[in-house]
PDB file of C-alpha atoms in Angstrom:
ATOM      1  CA  UNK A   1       3.838  18.691   7.512  1.00 71.00           C
ATOM      2  CA  UNK A   2       1.532  17.855   4.637  1.00 79.00           C
ATOM      3  CA  UNK A   3       3.046  14.370   4.328  1.00 93.00           C
ATOM      4  CA  UNK A   4       2.454  12.873   0.883  1.00 96.00           C
ATOM      5  CA  UNK A   5       0.230  14.805  -1.528  1.00 96.00           C
ATOM      6  CA  UNK A   6      -1.029  13.822  -4.971  1.00 97.00           C
ATOM      7  CA  UNK A   7      -2.261  15.944  -7.862  1.00 97.00           C
ATOM      8  CA  UNK A   8      -4.874  15.693  -9.347  1.00 97.00           C
ATOM      9  CA  UNK A   9      -7.452  13.895  -7.198  1.00 96.00           C
ATOM     10  CA  UNK A  10      -9.575  12.795 -10.147  1.00 97.00           C
ATOM     11  CA  UNK A  11      -9.161  12.832 -13.908  1.00 96.00           C
ATOM     12  CA  UNK A  12     -11.034  11.569 -16.960  1.00 97.00           C
ATOM     13  CA  UNK A  13      -9.028  10.839 -20.097  1.00 97.00           C
ATOM     14  CA  UNK A  14      -9.879   9.648 -23.566  1.00 97.00           C
ATOM     15  CA  UNK A  15      -8.004   6.696 -25.009  1.00 97.00           C
ATOM     16  CA  UNK A  16      -4.692   7.843 -26.461  1.00 97.00           C
ATOM     17  CA  UNK A  17      -4.392  11.009 -24.375  1.00 97.00           C
ATOM     18  CA  UNK A  18      -1.413  11.617 -22.148  1.00 96.00           C
ATOM     19  CA  UNK A  19      -1.127  12.935 -18.621  1.00 96.00           C
ATOM     20  CA  UNK A  20       1.227  13.253 -15.674  1.00 97.00           C
ATOM     21  CA  UNK A  21       0.418  12.491 -12.047  1.00 98.00           C
ATOM     22  CA  UNK A  22       2.410  14.422  -9.473  1.00 97.00           C
ATOM     23  CA  UNK A  23       3.450  13.120  -6.066  1.00 98.00           C
ATOM     24  CA  UNK A  24       5.134  15.360  -3.521  1.00 98.00           C
ATOM     25  CA  UNK A  25       6.471  14.588  -0.042  1.00 97.00           C
ATOM     26  CA  UNK A  26       7.849  16.978   2.556  1.00 95.00           C
ATOM     27  CA  UNK A  27       9.436  14.404   4.875  1.00 94.00           C
ATOM     28  CA  UNK A  28      12.834  14.272   3.138  1.00 94.00           C
ATOM     29  CA  UNK A  29      12.322  10.570   2.343  1.00 94.00           C
ATOM     30  CA  UNK A  30      14.746   8.832   0.026  1.00 93.00           C
ATOM     31  CA  UNK A  31      12.447   6.181  -1.420  1.00 93.00           C
ATOM     32  CA  UNK A  32       9.246   6.831  -3.352  1.00 95.00           C
ATOM     33  CA  UNK A  33       6.747   4.486  -5.026  1.00 96.00           C
ATOM     34  CA  UNK A  34       3.817   4.447  -7.425  1.00 97.00           C
ATOM     35  CA  UNK A  35       1.111   1.784  -7.015  1.00 97.00           C
ATOM     36  CA  UNK A  36      -2.183   1.078  -8.712  1.00 97.00           C
ATOM     37  CA  UNK A  37      -5.217  -0.416  -6.987  1.00 96.00           C
ATOM     38  CA  UNK A  38      -7.969  -2.152  -8.927  1.00 94.00           C
ATOM     39  CA  UNK A  39     -11.338  -3.249  -7.488  1.00 84.00           C
ATOM     40  CA  UNK A  40     -11.049  -6.237  -5.162  1.00 75.00           C
ATOM     41  CA  UNK A  41      -7.303  -6.293  -5.433  1.00 78.00           C
ATOM     42  CA  UNK A  42      -4.443  -5.101  -3.328  1.00 85.00           C
ATOM     43  CA  UNK A  43      -1.915  -2.557  -4.473  1.00 94.00           C
ATOM     44  CA  UNK A  44       0.525  -3.425  -7.258  1.00 95.00           C
ATOM     45  CA  UNK A  45       3.844  -1.629  -7.651  1.00 94.00           C
ATOM     46  CA  UNK A  46       4.339   0.233 -10.945  1.00 96.00           C
ATOM     47  CA  UNK A  47       7.699   1.972 -10.504  1.00 96.00           C
ATOM     48  CA  UNK A  48       9.840   3.110  -7.620  1.00 95.00           C
ATOM     49  CA  UNK A  49      12.826   5.336  -6.863  1.00 95.00           C
ATOM     50  CA  UNK A  50      15.568   4.932  -4.254  1.00 91.00           C
ATOM     51  CA  UNK A  51      16.832   8.485  -4.587  1.00 92.00           C
ATOM     52  CA  UNK A  52      16.893  11.649  -6.659  1.00 94.00           C
ATOM     53  CA  UNK A  53      17.656  10.877 -10.283  1.00 94.00           C
ATOM     54  CA  UNK A  54      16.991   7.124  -9.970  1.00 94.00           C
ATOM     55  CA  UNK A  55      14.018   5.027 -11.046  1.00 96.00           C
ATOM     56  CA  UNK A  56      13.304   1.300 -11.341  1.00 94.00           C
ATOM     57  CA  UNK A  57      10.514  -0.942 -12.618  1.00 94.00           C
ATOM     58  CA  UNK A  58       8.058  -2.634 -10.321  1.00 92.00           C
ATOM     59  CA  UNK A  59       5.576  -5.426 -10.949  1.00 91.00           C
ATOM     60  CA  UNK A  60       3.396  -3.696 -13.605  1.00 94.00           C
ATOM     61  CA  UNK A  61       5.499  -1.002 -15.378  1.00 96.00           C
ATOM     62  CA  UNK A  62       4.201  -1.329 -18.957  1.00 96.00           C
ATOM     63  CA  UNK A  63       2.522   1.801 -20.299  1.00 96.00           C
ATOM     64  CA  UNK A  64       3.985   4.070 -17.612  1.00 97.00           C
ATOM     65  CA  UNK A  65       7.081   6.201 -17.233  1.00 97.00           C
ATOM     66  CA  UNK A  66       8.433   7.996 -14.187  1.00 97.00           C
ATOM     67  CA  UNK A  67      10.900  10.701 -13.283  1.00 97.00           C
ATOM     68  CA  UNK A  68      12.482  11.909 -10.048  1.00 97.00           C
ATOM     69  CA  UNK A  69      14.313  15.115 -10.859  1.00 95.00           C
ATOM     70  CA  UNK A  70      13.881  16.470  -7.329  1.00 95.00           C
ATOM     71  CA  UNK A  71      14.029  14.448  -4.129  1.00 96.00           C
ATOM     72  CA  UNK A  72      10.601  15.586  -2.986  1.00 97.00           C
ATOM     73  CA  UNK A  73       8.750  14.884  -6.254  1.00 97.00           C
ATOM     74  CA  UNK A  74       7.965  11.678  -8.126  1.00 98.00           C
ATOM     75  CA  UNK A  75       6.072  11.967 -11.422  1.00 98.00           C
ATOM     76  CA  UNK A  76       4.102   9.204 -13.117  1.00 98.00           C
ATOM     77  CA  UNK A  77       3.396   9.618 -16.822  1.00 97.00           C
ATOM     78  CA  UNK A  78       0.954   7.918 -19.144  1.00 96.00           C
ATOM     79  CA  UNK A  79       2.027   8.586 -22.744  1.00 92.00           C
ATOM     80  CA  UNK A  80      -1.008   7.023 -24.450  1.00 96.00           C
ATOM     81  CA  UNK A  81      -3.755   6.143 -22.004  1.00 96.00           C
ATOM     82  CA  UNK A  82      -5.700   2.894 -22.405  1.00 97.00           C
ATOM     83  CA  UNK A  83      -8.969   1.784 -20.719  1.00 97.00           C
ATOM     84  CA  UNK A  84      -6.933  -0.886 -18.865  1.00 96.00           C
ATOM     85  CA  UNK A  85      -5.219   1.953 -17.013  1.00 97.00           C
ATOM     86  CA  UNK A  86      -8.457   2.970 -15.337  1.00 97.00           C
ATOM     87  CA  UNK A  87      -7.557   2.611 -11.686  1.00 97.00           C
ATOM     88  CA  UNK A  88      -6.758   4.406  -8.446  1.00 97.00           C
ATOM     89  CA  UNK A  89      -3.116   5.424  -8.241  1.00 98.00           C
ATOM     90  CA  UNK A  90      -1.318   5.775  -4.932  1.00 97.00           C
ATOM     91  CA  UNK A  91       2.033   7.326  -4.232  1.00 97.00           C
ATOM     92  CA  UNK A  92       4.065   6.417  -1.150  1.00 95.00           C
ATOM     93  CA  UNK A  93       7.379   7.336   0.422  1.00 95.00           C
ATOM     94  CA  UNK A  94       9.785   5.634   2.839  1.00 91.00           C
ATOM     95  CA  UNK A  95      12.816   6.982   4.719  1.00 88.00           C
ATOM     96  CA  UNK A  96      14.899   4.051   3.340  1.00 78.00           C
ATOM     97  CA  UNK A  97      15.224   1.991   6.498  1.00 72.00           C
ATOM     98  CA  UNK A  98      13.750  -1.503   6.592  1.00 71.00           C
ATOM     99  CA  UNK A  99      12.284  -0.717  10.007  1.00 76.00           C
ATOM    100  CA  UNK A 100      10.125   2.045   8.591  1.00 84.00           C
ATOM    101  CA  UNK A 101       6.677   1.870   7.074  1.00 88.00           C
ATOM    102  CA  UNK A 102       5.585   3.502   3.831  1.00 91.00           C
ATOM    103  CA  UNK A 103       3.546   6.697   4.001  1.00 93.00           C
ATOM    104  CA  UNK A 104       0.750   6.953   1.464  1.00 95.00           C
ATOM    105  CA  UNK A 105      -0.913   9.812  -0.364  1.00 96.00           C
ATOM    106  CA  UNK A 106      -4.711  10.089  -0.725  1.00 95.00           C
ATOM    107  CA  UNK A 107      -4.782   8.649  -4.239  1.00 96.00           C
ATOM    108  CA  UNK A 108      -5.681   9.781  -7.757  1.00 97.00           C
ATOM    109  CA  UNK A 109      -8.741   8.260  -9.392  1.00 97.00           C
ATOM    110  CA  UNK A 110      -8.240   7.916 -13.160  1.00 97.00           C
ATOM    111  CA  UNK A 111     -10.926   6.973 -15.648  1.00 97.00           C
ATOM    112  CA  UNK A 112      -9.903   6.256 -19.243  1.00 97.00           C
ATOM    113  CA  UNK A 113     -12.777   6.177 -21.727  1.00 96.00           C
TER     114      UNK A 113
ATOM    115  CA  UNK B   1       8.010 -14.155  -6.503  1.00 86.00           C
ATOM    116  CA  UNK B   2       6.265 -13.182  -3.268  1.00 92.00           C
ATOM    117  CA  UNK B   3       2.539 -13.780  -3.116  1.00 94.00           C
ATOM    118  CA  UNK B   4       0.361 -12.499  -0.272  1.00 96.00           C
ATOM    119  CA  UNK B   5      -3.144 -13.803   0.383  1.00 96.00           C
ATOM    120  CA  UNK B   6      -5.792 -12.558   2.806  1.00 96.00           C
ATOM    121  CA  UNK B   7      -8.735 -14.584   4.030  1.00 92.00           C
ATOM    122  CA  UNK B   8     -11.600 -13.828   4.319  1.00 91.00           C
ATOM    123  CA  UNK B   9     -12.166 -11.207   1.621  1.00 93.00           C
ATOM    124  CA  UNK B  10     -15.070  -9.766   3.603  1.00 95.00           C
ATOM    125  CA  UNK B  11     -16.280 -10.083   7.172  1.00 95.00           C
ATOM    126  CA  UNK B  12     -19.324  -8.769   9.026  1.00 97.00           C
ATOM    127  CA  UNK B  13     -19.534  -8.951  12.809  1.00 96.00           C
ATOM    128  CA  UNK B  14     -21.680  -7.414  15.559  1.00 97.00           C
ATOM    129  CA  UNK B  15     -20.177  -4.709  17.706  1.00 97.00           C
ATOM    130  CA  UNK B  16     -18.157  -5.977  20.660  1.00 97.00           C
ATOM    131  CA  UNK B  17     -16.866  -9.163  19.061  1.00 97.00           C
ATOM    132  CA  UNK B  18     -13.213 -10.080  19.027  1.00 97.00           C
ATOM    133  CA  UNK B  19     -12.027 -11.002  15.549  1.00 95.00           C
ATOM    134  CA  UNK B  20      -9.017 -12.294  13.647  1.00 96.00           C
ATOM    135  CA  UNK B  21      -7.897 -11.380  10.141  1.00 97.00           C
ATOM    136  CA  UNK B  22      -5.530 -13.728   8.363  1.00 97.00           C
ATOM    137  CA  UNK B  23      -2.604 -13.084   6.025  1.00 98.00           C
ATOM    138  CA  UNK B  24      -0.321 -15.651   4.397  1.00 98.00           C
ATOM    139  CA  UNK B  25       2.831 -15.156   2.316  1.00 97.00           C
ATOM    140  CA  UNK B  26       4.861 -17.549   0.197  1.00 96.00           C
ATOM    141  CA  UNK B  27       8.442 -16.261   0.627  1.00 92.00           C
ATOM    142  CA  UNK B  28       9.698 -16.085   4.211  1.00 91.00           C
ATOM    143  CA  UNK B  29      12.719 -13.936   3.255  1.00 90.00           C
ATOM    144  CA  UNK B  30      11.097 -10.707   4.410  1.00 91.00           C
ATOM    145  CA  UNK B  31      12.321  -7.681   6.330  1.00 90.00           C
ATOM    146  CA  UNK B  32       8.954  -7.111   7.955  1.00 93.00           C
ATOM    147  CA  UNK B  33       5.191  -7.626   7.715  1.00 95.00           C
ATOM    148  CA  UNK B  34       2.899  -4.619   7.841  1.00 96.00           C
ATOM    149  CA  UNK B  35      -0.814  -4.090   8.413  1.00 97.00           C
ATOM    150  CA  UNK B  36      -2.646  -1.098   6.937  1.00 97.00           C
ATOM    151  CA  UNK B  37      -6.149   0.293   7.198  1.00 97.00           C
ATOM    152  CA  UNK B  38      -7.932   1.826   4.206  1.00 95.00           C
ATOM    153  CA  UNK B  39     -11.180   3.765   4.528  1.00 95.00           C
ATOM    154  CA  UNK B  40     -13.404   4.112   1.429  1.00 90.00           C
ATOM    155  CA  UNK B  41     -11.963   6.594  -1.050  1.00 88.00           C
ATOM    156  CA  UNK B  42      -8.900   7.223   1.108  1.00 90.00           C
ATOM    157  CA  UNK B  43      -5.236   6.306   1.210  1.00 91.00           C
ATOM    158  CA  UNK B  44      -3.610   3.718   3.434  1.00 94.00           C
ATOM    159  CA  UNK B  45      -2.800   4.280   7.085  1.00 94.00           C
ATOM    160  CA  UNK B  46      -0.150   2.164   8.783  1.00 94.00           C
ATOM    161  CA  UNK B  47      -1.400   0.200  11.800  1.00 97.00           C
ATOM    162  CA  UNK B  48       1.384  -2.148  12.840  1.00 96.00           C
ATOM    163  CA  UNK B  49       4.798  -3.207  11.563  1.00 95.00           C
ATOM    164  CA  UNK B  50       6.384  -6.462  12.728  1.00 95.00           C
ATOM    165  CA  UNK B  51      10.092  -6.917  12.080  1.00 92.00           C
ATOM    166  CA  UNK B  52      11.166 -10.354  10.836  1.00 91.00           C
ATOM    167  CA  UNK B  53      12.886 -11.009  14.178  1.00 92.00           C
ATOM    168  CA  UNK B  54       9.729 -10.210  16.179  1.00 94.00           C
ATOM    169  CA  UNK B  55       6.720 -12.390  16.986  1.00 95.00           C
ATOM    170  CA  UNK B  56       4.090  -9.726  17.608  1.00 95.00           C
ATOM    171  CA  UNK B  57       3.254  -6.052  17.954  1.00 96.00           C
ATOM    172  CA  UNK B  58       0.447  -4.367  19.856  1.00 96.00           C
ATOM    173  CA  UNK B  59      -1.274  -1.017  19.551  1.00 95.00           C
ATOM    174  CA  UNK B  60      -4.335  -0.389  21.676  1.00 96.00           C
ATOM    175  CA  UNK B  61      -7.003  -2.948  20.757  1.00 97.00           C
ATOM    176  CA  UNK B  62      -4.905  -4.290  17.881  1.00 97.00           C
ATOM    177  CA  UNK B  63      -2.412  -7.135  18.079  1.00 97.00           C
ATOM    178  CA  UNK B  64      -0.515  -8.507  15.107  1.00 97.00           C
ATOM    179  CA  UNK B  65       1.500 -11.713  15.141  1.00 97.00           C
ATOM    180  CA  UNK B  66       4.057 -13.109  12.725  1.00 97.00           C
ATOM    181  CA  UNK B  67       5.114 -16.713  12.131  1.00 96.00           C
ATOM    182  CA  UNK B  68       7.742 -16.700   9.398  1.00 93.00           C
ATOM    183  CA  UNK B  69       8.204 -20.466   9.396  1.00 92.00           C
ATOM    184  CA  UNK B  70       4.579 -21.037   8.404  1.00 95.00           C
ATOM    185  CA  UNK B  71       4.296 -17.872   6.302  1.00 96.00           C
ATOM    186  CA  UNK B  72       1.424 -16.448   8.324  1.00 97.00           C
ATOM    187  CA  UNK B  73       0.414 -13.285  10.121  1.00 98.00           C
ATOM    188  CA  UNK B  74      -2.777 -12.492  11.990  1.00 97.00           C
ATOM    189  CA  UNK B  75      -4.363  -9.209  13.046  1.00 97.00           C
ATOM    190  CA  UNK B  76      -6.454  -9.514  16.191  1.00 97.00           C
ATOM    191  CA  UNK B  77      -9.000  -6.779  16.925  1.00 97.00           C
ATOM    192  CA  UNK B  78     -10.447  -6.802  20.422  1.00 97.00           C
ATOM    193  CA  UNK B  79     -13.906  -5.500  21.301  1.00 97.00           C
ATOM    194  CA  UNK B  80     -14.698  -4.359  17.768  1.00 97.00           C
ATOM    195  CA  UNK B  81     -16.484  -1.017  17.193  1.00 97.00           C
ATOM    196  CA  UNK B  82     -18.401   0.408  14.210  1.00 97.00           C
ATOM    197  CA  UNK B  83     -15.474   2.795  13.693  1.00 97.00           C
ATOM    198  CA  UNK B  84     -13.274  -0.215  12.914  1.00 97.00           C
ATOM    199  CA  UNK B  85     -15.223  -0.744   9.676  1.00 98.00           C
ATOM    200  CA  UNK B  86     -12.689  -0.452   6.857  1.00 97.00           C
ATOM    201  CA  UNK B  87     -10.532  -2.565   4.560  1.00 96.00           C
ATOM    202  CA  UNK B  88      -7.461  -4.075   6.190  1.00 97.00           C
ATOM    203  CA  UNK B  89      -4.436  -4.834   4.041  1.00 97.00           C
ATOM    204  CA  UNK B  90      -1.331  -6.775   4.933  1.00 97.00           C
ATOM    205  CA  UNK B  91       1.942  -6.324   3.079  1.00 96.00           C
ATOM    206  CA  UNK B  92       5.301  -8.064   3.140  1.00 95.00           C
ATOM    207  CA  UNK B  93       8.462  -5.976   2.775  1.00 92.00           C
ATOM    208  CA  UNK B  94      10.613  -8.184   0.642  1.00 85.00           C
ATOM    209  CA  UNK B  95      14.283  -8.834   1.224  1.00 75.00           C
ATOM    210  CA  UNK B  96      15.483  -6.892  -1.800  1.00 76.00           C
ATOM    211  CA  UNK B  97      16.597  -3.434  -2.847  1.00 72.00           C
ATOM    212  CA  UNK B  98      14.039  -0.669  -2.621  1.00 80.00           C
ATOM    213  CA  UNK B  99      12.101  -1.884   0.443  1.00 83.00           C
ATOM    214  CA  UNK B 100       9.255  -2.885  -1.855  1.00 87.00           C
ATOM    215  CA  UNK B 101       5.945  -4.085  -0.430  1.00 92.00           C
ATOM    216  CA  UNK B 102       3.835  -6.935  -1.786  1.00 94.00           C
ATOM    217  CA  UNK B 103       0.199  -6.500  -0.789  1.00 95.00           C
ATOM    218  CA  UNK B 104      -2.600  -8.948  -0.153  1.00 96.00           C
ATOM    219  CA  UNK B 105      -6.048  -8.327  -1.605  1.00 95.00           C
ATOM    220  CA  UNK B 106      -7.429  -7.039   1.694  1.00 95.00           C
ATOM    221  CA  UNK B 107     -10.246  -7.974   4.067  1.00 96.00           C
ATOM    222  CA  UNK B 108     -13.282  -5.697   4.050  1.00 96.00           C
ATOM    223  CA  UNK B 109     -14.600  -5.485   7.606  1.00 97.00           C
ATOM    224  CA  UNK B 110     -18.004  -4.256   8.656  1.00 97.00           C
ATOM    225  CA  UNK B 111     -18.842  -3.931  12.343  1.00 97.00           C
ATOM    226  CA  UNK B 112     -22.565  -3.568  12.913  1.00 97.00           C
ATOM    227  CA  UNK B 113     -23.936  -1.554  15.871  1.00 95.00           C
TER     228      UNK B 113
END
């Protein structure tokens, strides 16, 4: 099992450009999440999904969109990147039970110039 | 809104010391409290998960406790080693749909040989 994988690992964007971050999990988990981590801070939830075809807003959703067309994939889109979106983005998945932890991907480092 | 705080933000100890990391949360209506380890440039790895009905969990040299009434959790590391150097994050799984986690800012630990 690869667990949770993220593509790409690193990306540089110019202000106003768009991009999509891909998260894939092979554990058949129902729930998936996108977080951002800024220096000296913990992780903040951007969007999440409780199943294929569903998405919901987290704590900091502005400027991002998500889609979950397949159960194993969760896409995070930036339509018009801003320097404030420079961050490390983490994807995670959870089987749906409250007794289970979240499993994290290795992260995507994004720099917006 | 749940808020999670970790003190201290950074800690440096000599090898062999026993140490305690602190985590506090404002809303006691949680499903569980989780501790993660994050190595530089890497994703998060789950260490311990304490259900809301439990008082503590142990794994090897690690022991985590939970006191919901006071809104506190501690991570105890016995006989620290240089390999324990990492950032430790605590997170509360909130009592709401989606099993969302609210993270603290982390404690950066350095264990010196």
